[in-house]
PDB file of C-alpha atoms and ligand atoms in Angstrom:
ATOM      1  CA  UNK E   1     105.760 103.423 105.590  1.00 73.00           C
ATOM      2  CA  UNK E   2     102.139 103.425 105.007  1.00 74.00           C
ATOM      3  CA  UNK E   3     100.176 101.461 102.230  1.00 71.00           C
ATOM      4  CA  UNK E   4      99.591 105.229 100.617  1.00 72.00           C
ATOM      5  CA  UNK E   5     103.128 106.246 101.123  1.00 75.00           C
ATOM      6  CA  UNK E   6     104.151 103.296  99.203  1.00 73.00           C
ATOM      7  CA  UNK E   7     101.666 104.167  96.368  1.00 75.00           C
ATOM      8  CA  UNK E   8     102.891 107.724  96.527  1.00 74.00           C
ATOM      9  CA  UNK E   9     106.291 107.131  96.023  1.00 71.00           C
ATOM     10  CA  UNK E  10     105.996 104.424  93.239  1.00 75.00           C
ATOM     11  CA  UNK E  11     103.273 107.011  91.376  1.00 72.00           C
ATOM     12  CA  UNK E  12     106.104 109.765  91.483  1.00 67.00           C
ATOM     13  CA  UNK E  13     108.718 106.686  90.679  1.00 67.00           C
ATOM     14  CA  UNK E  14     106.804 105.870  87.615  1.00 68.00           C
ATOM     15  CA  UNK E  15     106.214 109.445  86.850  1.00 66.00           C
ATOM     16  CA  UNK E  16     110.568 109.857  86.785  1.00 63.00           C
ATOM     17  CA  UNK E  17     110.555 106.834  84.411  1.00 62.00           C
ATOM     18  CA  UNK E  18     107.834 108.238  82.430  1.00 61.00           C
ATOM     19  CA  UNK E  19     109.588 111.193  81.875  1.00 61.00           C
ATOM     20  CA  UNK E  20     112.854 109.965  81.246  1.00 56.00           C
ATOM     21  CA  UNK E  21     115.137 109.829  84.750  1.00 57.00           C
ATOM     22  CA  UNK E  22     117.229 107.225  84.751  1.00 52.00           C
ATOM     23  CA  UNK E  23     120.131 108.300  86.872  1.00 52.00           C
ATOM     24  CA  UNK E  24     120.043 109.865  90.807  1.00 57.00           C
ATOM     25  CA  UNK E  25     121.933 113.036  90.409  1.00 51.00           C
ATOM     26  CA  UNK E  26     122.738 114.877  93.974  1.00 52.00           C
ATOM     27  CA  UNK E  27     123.294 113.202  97.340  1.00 53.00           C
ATOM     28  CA  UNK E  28     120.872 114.691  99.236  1.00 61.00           C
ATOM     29  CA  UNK E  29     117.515 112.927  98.721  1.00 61.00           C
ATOM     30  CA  UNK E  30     114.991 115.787  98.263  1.00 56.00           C
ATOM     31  CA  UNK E  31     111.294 115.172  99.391  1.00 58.00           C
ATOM     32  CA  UNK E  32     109.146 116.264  96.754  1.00 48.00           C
ATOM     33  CA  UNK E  33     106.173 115.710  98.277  1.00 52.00           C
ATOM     34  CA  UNK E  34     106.863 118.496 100.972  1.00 53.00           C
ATOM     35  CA  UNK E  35     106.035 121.077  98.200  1.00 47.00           C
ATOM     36  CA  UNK E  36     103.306 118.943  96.074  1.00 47.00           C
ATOM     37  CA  UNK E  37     101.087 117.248  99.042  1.00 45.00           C
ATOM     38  CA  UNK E  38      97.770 118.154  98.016  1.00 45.00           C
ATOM     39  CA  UNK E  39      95.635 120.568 100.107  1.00 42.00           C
ATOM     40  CA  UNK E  40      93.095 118.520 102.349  1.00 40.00           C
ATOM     41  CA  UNK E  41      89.791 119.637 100.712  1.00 42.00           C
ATOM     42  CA  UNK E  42      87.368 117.569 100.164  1.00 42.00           C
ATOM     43  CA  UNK E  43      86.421 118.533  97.112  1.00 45.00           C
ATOM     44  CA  UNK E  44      88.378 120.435  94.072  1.00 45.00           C
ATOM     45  CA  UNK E  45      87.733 124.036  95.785  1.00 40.00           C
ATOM     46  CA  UNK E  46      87.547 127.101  92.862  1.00 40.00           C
ATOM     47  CA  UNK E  47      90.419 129.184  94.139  1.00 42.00           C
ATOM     48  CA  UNK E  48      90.118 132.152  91.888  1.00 38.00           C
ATOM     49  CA  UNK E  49      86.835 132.547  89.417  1.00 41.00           C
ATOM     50  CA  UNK E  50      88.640 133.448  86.406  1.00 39.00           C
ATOM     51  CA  UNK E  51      85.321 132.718  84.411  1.00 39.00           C
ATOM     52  CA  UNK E  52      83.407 135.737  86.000  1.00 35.00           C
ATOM     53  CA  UNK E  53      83.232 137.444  82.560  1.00 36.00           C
ATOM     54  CA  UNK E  54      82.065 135.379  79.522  1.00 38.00           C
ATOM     55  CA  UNK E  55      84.977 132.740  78.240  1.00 41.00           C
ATOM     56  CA  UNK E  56      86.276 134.210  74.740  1.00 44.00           C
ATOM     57  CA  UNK E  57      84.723 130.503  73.719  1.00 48.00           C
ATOM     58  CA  UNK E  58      81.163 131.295  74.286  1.00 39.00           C
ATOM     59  CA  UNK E  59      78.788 131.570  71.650  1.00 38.00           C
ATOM     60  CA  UNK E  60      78.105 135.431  71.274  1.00 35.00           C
ATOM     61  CA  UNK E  61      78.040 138.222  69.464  1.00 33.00           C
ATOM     62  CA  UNK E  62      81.609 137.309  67.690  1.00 39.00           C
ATOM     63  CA  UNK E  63      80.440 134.078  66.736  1.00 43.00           C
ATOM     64  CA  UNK E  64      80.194 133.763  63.090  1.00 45.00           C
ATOM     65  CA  UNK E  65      76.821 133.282  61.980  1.00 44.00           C
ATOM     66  CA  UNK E  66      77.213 130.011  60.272  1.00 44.00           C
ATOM     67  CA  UNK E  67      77.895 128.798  63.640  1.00 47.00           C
ATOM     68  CA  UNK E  68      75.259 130.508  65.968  1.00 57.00           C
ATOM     69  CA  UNK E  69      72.504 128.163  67.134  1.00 80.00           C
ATOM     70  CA  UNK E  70      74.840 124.873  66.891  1.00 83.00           C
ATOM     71  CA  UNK E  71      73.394 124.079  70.319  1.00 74.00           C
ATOM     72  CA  UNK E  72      70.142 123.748  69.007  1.00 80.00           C
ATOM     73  CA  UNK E  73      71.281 121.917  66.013  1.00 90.00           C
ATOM     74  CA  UNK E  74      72.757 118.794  67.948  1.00 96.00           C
ATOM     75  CA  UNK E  75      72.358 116.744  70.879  1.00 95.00           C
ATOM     76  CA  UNK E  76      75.734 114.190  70.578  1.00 97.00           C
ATOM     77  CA  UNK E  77      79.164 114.272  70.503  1.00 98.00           C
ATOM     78  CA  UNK E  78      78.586 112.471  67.101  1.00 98.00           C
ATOM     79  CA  UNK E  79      76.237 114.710  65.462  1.00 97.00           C
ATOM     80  CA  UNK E  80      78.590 117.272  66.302  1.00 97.00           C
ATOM     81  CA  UNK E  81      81.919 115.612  64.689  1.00 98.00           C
ATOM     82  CA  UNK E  82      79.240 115.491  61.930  1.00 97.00           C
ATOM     83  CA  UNK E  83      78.396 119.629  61.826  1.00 97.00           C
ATOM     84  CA  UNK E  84      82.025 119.927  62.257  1.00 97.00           C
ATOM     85  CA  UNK E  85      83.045 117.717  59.246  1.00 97.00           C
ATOM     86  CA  UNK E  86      80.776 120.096  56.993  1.00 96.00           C
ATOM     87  CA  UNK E  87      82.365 123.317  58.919  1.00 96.00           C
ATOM     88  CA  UNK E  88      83.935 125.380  55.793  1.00 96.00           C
ATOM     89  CA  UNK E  89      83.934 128.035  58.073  1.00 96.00           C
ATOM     90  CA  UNK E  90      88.156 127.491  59.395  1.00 97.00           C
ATOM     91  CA  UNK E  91      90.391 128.115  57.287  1.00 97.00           C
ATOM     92  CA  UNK E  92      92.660 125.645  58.211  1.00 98.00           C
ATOM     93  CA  UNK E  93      90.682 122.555  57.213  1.00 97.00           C
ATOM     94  CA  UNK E  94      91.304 123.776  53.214  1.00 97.00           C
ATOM     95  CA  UNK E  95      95.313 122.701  54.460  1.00 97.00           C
ATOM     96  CA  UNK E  96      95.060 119.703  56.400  1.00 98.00           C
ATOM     97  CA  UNK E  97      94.220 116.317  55.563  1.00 97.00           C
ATOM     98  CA  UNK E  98      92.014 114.960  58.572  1.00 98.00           C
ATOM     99  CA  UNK E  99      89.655 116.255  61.020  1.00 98.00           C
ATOM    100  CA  UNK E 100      90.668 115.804  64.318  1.00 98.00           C
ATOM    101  CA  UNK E 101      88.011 115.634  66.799  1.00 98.00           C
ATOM    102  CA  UNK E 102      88.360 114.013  69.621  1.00 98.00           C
ATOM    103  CA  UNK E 103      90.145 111.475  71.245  1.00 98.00           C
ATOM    104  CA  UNK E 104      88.950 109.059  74.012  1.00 98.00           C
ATOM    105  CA  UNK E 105      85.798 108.087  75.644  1.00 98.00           C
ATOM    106  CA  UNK E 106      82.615 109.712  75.304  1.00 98.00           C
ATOM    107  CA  UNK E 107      81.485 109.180  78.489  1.00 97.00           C
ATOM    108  CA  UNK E 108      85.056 110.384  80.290  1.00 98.00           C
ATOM    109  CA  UNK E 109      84.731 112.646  83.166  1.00 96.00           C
ATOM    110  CA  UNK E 110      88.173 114.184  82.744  1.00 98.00           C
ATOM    111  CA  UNK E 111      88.144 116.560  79.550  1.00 98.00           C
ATOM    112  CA  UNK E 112      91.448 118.036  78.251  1.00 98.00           C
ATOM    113  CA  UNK E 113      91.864 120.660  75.942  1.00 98.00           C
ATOM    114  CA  UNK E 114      95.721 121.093  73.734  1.00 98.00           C
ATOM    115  CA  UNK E 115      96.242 123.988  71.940  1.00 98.00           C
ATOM    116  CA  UNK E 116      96.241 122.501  67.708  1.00 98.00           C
ATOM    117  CA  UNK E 117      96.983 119.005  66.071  1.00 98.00           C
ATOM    118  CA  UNK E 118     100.476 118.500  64.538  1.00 98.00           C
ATOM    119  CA  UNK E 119     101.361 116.184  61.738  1.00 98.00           C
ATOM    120  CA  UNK E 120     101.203 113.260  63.408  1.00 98.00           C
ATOM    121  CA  UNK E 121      97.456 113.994  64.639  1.00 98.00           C
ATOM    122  CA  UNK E 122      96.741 115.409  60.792  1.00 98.00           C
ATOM    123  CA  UNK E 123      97.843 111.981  59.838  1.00 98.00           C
ATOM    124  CA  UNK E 124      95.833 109.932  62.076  1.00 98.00           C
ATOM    125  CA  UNK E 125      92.862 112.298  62.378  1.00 98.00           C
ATOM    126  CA  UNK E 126      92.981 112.073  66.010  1.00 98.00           C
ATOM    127  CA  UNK E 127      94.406 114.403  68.819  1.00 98.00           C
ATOM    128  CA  UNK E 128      97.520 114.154  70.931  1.00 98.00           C
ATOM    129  CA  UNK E 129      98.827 111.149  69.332  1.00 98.00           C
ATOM    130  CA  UNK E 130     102.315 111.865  68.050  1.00 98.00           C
ATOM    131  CA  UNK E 131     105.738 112.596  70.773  1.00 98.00           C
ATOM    132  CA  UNK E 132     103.616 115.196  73.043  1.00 98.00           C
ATOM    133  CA  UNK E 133     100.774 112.982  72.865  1.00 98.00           C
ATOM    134  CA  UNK E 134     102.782 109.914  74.216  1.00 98.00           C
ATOM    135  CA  UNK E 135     103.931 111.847  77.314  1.00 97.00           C
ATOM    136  CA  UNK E 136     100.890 113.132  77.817  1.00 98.00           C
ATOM    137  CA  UNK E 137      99.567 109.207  78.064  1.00 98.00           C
ATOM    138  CA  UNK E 138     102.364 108.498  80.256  1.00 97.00           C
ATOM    139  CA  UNK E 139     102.065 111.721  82.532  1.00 97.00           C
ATOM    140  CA  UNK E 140      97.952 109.979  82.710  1.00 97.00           C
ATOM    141  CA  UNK E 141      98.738 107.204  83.549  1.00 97.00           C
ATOM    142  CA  UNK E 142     101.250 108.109  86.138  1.00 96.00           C
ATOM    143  CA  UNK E 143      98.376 108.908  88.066  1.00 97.00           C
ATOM    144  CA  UNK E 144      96.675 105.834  87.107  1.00 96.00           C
ATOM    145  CA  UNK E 145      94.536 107.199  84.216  1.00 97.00           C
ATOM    146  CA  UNK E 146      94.385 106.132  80.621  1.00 97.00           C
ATOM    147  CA  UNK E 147      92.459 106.146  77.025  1.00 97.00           C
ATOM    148  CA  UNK E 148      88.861 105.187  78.800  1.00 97.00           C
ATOM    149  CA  UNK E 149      89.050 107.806  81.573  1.00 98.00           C
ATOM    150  CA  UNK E 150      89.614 110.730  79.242  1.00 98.00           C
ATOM    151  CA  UNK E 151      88.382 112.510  76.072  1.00 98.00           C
ATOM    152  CA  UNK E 152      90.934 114.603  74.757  1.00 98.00           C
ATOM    153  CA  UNK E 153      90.708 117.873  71.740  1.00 98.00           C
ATOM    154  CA  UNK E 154      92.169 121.089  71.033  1.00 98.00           C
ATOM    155  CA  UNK E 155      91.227 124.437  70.212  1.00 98.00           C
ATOM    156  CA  UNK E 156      91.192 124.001  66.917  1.00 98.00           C
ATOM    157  CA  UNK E 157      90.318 120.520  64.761  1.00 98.00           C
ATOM    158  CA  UNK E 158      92.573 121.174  61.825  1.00 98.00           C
ATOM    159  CA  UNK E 159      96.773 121.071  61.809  1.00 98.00           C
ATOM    160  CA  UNK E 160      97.526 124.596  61.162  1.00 98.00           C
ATOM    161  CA  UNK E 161     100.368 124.488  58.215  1.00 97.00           C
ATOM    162  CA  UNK E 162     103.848 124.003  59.596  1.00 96.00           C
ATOM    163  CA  UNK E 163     102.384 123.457  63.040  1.00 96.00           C
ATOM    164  CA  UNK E 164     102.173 127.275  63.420  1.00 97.00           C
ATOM    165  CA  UNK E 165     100.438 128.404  65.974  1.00 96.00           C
ATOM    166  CA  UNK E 166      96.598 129.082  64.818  1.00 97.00           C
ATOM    167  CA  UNK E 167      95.172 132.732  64.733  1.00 97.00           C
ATOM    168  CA  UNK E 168      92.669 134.150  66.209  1.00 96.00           C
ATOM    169  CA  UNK E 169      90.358 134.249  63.716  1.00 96.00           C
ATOM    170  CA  UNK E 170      90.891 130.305  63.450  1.00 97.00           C
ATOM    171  CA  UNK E 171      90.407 129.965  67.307  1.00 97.00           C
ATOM    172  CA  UNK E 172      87.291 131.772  66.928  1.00 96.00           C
ATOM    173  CA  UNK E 173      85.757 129.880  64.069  1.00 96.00           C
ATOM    174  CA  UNK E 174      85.754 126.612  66.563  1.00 97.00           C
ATOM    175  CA  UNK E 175      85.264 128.122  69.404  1.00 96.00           C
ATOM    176  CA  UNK E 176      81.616 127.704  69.552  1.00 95.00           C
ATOM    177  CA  UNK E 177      81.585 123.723  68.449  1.00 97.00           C
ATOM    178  CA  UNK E 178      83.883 123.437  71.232  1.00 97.00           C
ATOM    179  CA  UNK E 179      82.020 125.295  73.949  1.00 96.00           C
ATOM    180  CA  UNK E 180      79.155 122.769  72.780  1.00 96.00           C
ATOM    181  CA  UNK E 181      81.793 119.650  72.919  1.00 97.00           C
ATOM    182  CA  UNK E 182      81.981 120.813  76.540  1.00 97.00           C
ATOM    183  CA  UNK E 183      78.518 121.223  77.375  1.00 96.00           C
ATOM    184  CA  UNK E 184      77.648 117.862  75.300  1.00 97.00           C
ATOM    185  CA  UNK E 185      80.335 115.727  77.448  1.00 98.00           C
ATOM    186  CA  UNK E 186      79.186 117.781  80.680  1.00 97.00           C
ATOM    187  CA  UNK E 187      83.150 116.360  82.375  1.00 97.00           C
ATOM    188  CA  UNK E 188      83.345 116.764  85.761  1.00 96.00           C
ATOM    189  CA  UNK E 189      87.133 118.452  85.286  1.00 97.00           C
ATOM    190  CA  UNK E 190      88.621 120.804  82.420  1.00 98.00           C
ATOM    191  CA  UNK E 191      92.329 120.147  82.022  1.00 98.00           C
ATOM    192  CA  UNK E 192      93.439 123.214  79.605  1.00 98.00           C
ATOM    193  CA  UNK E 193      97.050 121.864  78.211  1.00 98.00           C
ATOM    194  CA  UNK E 194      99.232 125.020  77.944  1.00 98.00           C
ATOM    195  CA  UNK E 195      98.934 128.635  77.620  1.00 96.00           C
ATOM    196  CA  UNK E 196      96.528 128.635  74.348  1.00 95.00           C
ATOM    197  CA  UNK E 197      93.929 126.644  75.429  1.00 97.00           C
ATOM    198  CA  UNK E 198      94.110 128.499  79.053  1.00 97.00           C
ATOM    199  CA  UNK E 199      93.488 132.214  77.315  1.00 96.00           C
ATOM    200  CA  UNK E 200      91.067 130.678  74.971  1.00 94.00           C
ATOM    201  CA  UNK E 201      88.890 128.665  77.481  1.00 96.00           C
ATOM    202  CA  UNK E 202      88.972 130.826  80.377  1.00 96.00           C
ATOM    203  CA  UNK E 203      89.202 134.558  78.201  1.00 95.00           C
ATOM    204  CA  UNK E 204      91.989 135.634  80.377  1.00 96.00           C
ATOM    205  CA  UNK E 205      95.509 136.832  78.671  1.00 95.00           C
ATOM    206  CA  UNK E 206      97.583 135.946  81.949  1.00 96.00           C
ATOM    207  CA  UNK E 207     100.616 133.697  80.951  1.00 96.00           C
ATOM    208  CA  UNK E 208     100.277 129.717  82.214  1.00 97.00           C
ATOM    209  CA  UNK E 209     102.561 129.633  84.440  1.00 97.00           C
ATOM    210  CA  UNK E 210     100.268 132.254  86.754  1.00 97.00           C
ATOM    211  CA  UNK E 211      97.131 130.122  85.999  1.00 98.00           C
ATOM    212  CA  UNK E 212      98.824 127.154  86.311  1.00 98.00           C
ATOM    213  CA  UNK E 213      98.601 125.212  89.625  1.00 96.00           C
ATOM    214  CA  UNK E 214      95.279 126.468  91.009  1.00 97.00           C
ATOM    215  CA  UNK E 215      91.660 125.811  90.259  1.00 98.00           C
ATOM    216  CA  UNK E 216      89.891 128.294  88.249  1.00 98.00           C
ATOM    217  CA  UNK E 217      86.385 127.782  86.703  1.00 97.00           C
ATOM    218  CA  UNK E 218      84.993 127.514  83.357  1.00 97.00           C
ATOM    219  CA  UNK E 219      81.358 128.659  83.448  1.00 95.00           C
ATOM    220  CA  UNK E 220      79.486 125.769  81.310  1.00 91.00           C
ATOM    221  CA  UNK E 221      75.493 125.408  81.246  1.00 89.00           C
ATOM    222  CA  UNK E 222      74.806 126.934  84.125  1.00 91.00           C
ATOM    223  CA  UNK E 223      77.698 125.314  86.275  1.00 93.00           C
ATOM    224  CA  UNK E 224      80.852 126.479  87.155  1.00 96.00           C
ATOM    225  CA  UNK E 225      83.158 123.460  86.121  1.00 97.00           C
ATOM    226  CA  UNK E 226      86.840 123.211  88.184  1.00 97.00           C
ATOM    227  CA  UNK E 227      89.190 123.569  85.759  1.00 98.00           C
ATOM    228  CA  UNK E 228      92.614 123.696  85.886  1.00 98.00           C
ATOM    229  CA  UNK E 229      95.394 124.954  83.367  1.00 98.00           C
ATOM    230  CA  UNK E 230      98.933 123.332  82.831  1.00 98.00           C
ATOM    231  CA  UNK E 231     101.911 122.878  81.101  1.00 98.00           C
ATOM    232  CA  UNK E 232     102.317 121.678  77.617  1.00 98.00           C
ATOM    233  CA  UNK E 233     103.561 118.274  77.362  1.00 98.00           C
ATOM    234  CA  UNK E 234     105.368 119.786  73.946  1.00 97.00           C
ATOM    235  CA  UNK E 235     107.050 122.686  76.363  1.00 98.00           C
ATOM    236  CA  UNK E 236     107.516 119.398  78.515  1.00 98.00           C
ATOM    237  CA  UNK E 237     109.522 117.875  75.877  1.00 97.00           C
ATOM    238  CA  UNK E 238     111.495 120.698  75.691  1.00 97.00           C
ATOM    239  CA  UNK E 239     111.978 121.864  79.042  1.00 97.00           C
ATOM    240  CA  UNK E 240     112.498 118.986  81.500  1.00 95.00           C
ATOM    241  CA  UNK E 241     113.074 121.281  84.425  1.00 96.00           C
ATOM    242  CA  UNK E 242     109.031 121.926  84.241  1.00 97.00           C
ATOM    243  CA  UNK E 243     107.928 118.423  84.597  1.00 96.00           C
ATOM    244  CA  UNK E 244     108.051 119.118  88.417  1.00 96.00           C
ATOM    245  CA  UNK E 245     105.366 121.405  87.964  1.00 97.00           C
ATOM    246  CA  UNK E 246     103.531 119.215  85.623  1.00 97.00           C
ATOM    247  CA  UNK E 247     103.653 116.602  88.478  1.00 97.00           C
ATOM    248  CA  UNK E 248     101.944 119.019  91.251  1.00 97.00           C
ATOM    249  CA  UNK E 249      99.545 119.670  88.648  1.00 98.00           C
ATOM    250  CA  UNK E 250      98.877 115.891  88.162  1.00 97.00           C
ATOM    251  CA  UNK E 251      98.502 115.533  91.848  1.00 97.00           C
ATOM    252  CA  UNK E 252      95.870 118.458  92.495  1.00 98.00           C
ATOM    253  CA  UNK E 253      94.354 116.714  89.605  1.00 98.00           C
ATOM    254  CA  UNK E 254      94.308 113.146  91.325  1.00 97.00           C
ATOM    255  CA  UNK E 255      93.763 114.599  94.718  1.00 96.00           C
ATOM    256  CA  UNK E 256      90.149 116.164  93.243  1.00 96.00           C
ATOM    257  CA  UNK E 257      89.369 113.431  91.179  1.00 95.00           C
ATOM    258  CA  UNK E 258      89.830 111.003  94.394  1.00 93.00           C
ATOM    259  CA  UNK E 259      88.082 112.684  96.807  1.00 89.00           C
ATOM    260  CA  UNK E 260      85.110 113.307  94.141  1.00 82.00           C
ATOM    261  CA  UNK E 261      84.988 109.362  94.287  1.00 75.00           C
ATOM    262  CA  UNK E 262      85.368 109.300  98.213  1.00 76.00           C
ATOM    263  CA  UNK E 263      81.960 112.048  98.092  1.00 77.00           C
ATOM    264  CA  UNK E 264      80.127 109.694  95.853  1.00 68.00           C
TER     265      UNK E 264
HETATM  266  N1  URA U 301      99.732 119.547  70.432  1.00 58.33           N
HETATM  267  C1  URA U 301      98.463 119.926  70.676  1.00 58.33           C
HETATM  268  O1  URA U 301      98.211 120.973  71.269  1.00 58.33           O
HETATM  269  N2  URA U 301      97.495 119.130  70.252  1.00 58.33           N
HETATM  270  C2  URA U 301      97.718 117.983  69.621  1.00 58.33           C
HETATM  271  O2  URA U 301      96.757 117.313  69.269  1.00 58.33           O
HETATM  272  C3  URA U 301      99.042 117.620  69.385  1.00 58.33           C
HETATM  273  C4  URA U 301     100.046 118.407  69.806  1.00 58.33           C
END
């Protein structure tokens, strides 16, 4: 076996004990690689350009007009936490306790984008840190990325009430301070965690699992920026038969990221 097999299989062995196997079921071993390996291009390759027509995100003629012009307004991820911390446009930040931002490095290259904070986030002021947040850490680091390699947020910056999912109308109130939180940290990769962020980021209405698995674009200052759309690590949590598609997703992700540094 090669030195990459070897890292291959102990990546997907870490990934089974990051997501909980701890017993072989079945005789047969099954090679999962067969249906994950990576396609051989050399660089992440736009399959489908979902971002033809404007994202939903984009600052237009929807955009509420306390929140037109925010581009010209601010110039850092800071001064932006800042314009959103005085946002009384969303309702949701009259319910929740903290703002949560943003989560991560500043200067990642990998961006990911959840759906809404929970309690645990609402309590901490920070994104993806309660159960889902943990795997998501875990299904990171499986492919040997952590805290300093990412910058992590959500659609919206407030806990809804009751973790119910937010509206529309909330979605829309953010979306142009995170179309700006995109341009500002300019990532080389958009990671869209489930089916919310997917429909918000890219304006499409097609269900995750068809976006999932592919790259798609996200048209951002002038670029088209490879993004690609995944599972929830919440429906994760729930649904343990779907981490197998999580995992080809984490590979296409590694795969691009990789050969972006082999290009370099
Ligand atoms: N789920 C999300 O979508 N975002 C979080 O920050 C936490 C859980």
């Amino acid at each position: 076996m090669s030195v990459a097999d070897t890292r291959a299989v102990q990546a997907l062995l870490d990934w089974y004990r990051a997501m909980g196997v701890d017993e072989a079921v079945g005789e047969e071993p099954v090679d999962c690689f067969a249906a994950a390996a990576p396609k051989p291009a050399a660089r992440p390759a736009p399959e489908v350009k979902m971002a033809a027509r404007p994202p939903r995100i984009a600052p237009g003629a929807a955009t509420p007009a306390s929140t037109r012009g925010i581009g010209a307004k601010v110039s850092t991820l800071t001064e932006l936490e800042a314009l959103v911390a005085g946002f009384e446009g969303c309702s949701l930040r009259r319910t929740a306790k903290s703002l949560c931002f943003a989560r991560g490095s500043a200067e990642a290259r990998i961006m990911l984008i959840g759906e809404a904070p929970g309690r645990d986030e609402d309590l901490q002021g920070k994104p993806f840190v309660g159960r889902a947040g943990q795997l998501l850490d875990r299904m990171l680091a499986a492919i040997g990325l952590s805290e300093q390699h990412v910058y992590i947020t959500n659609t919206v910056y407030w806990r809804p009430p009751g973790n119910r999912t937010p509206t529309p109308e909330e979605i829309e109130a953010c979306a142009p301070f995170l179309a700006r939180q995109i341009e500002l940290l300019s990532p080389s990769v958009l990671v869209l965690l489930g089916g919310a962020a997917a429909k918000t980021i890219l304006g499409v209405s097609e269900g995750i699992m068809r976006l999932r698995g592919k790259w798609l674009t996200y048209a951002c200052a002038g670029r088209d920026l490879p993004t690609l759309a995944t599972l929830h690590p919440a429906y994760l949590l729930r649904n343990s038969a779907a981490k197998r598609y999580a995992w080809r997703d984490l590979l296409m992700l590694k795969a691009a990221l990789d050969s972006e540094i082999r290009g370099q």
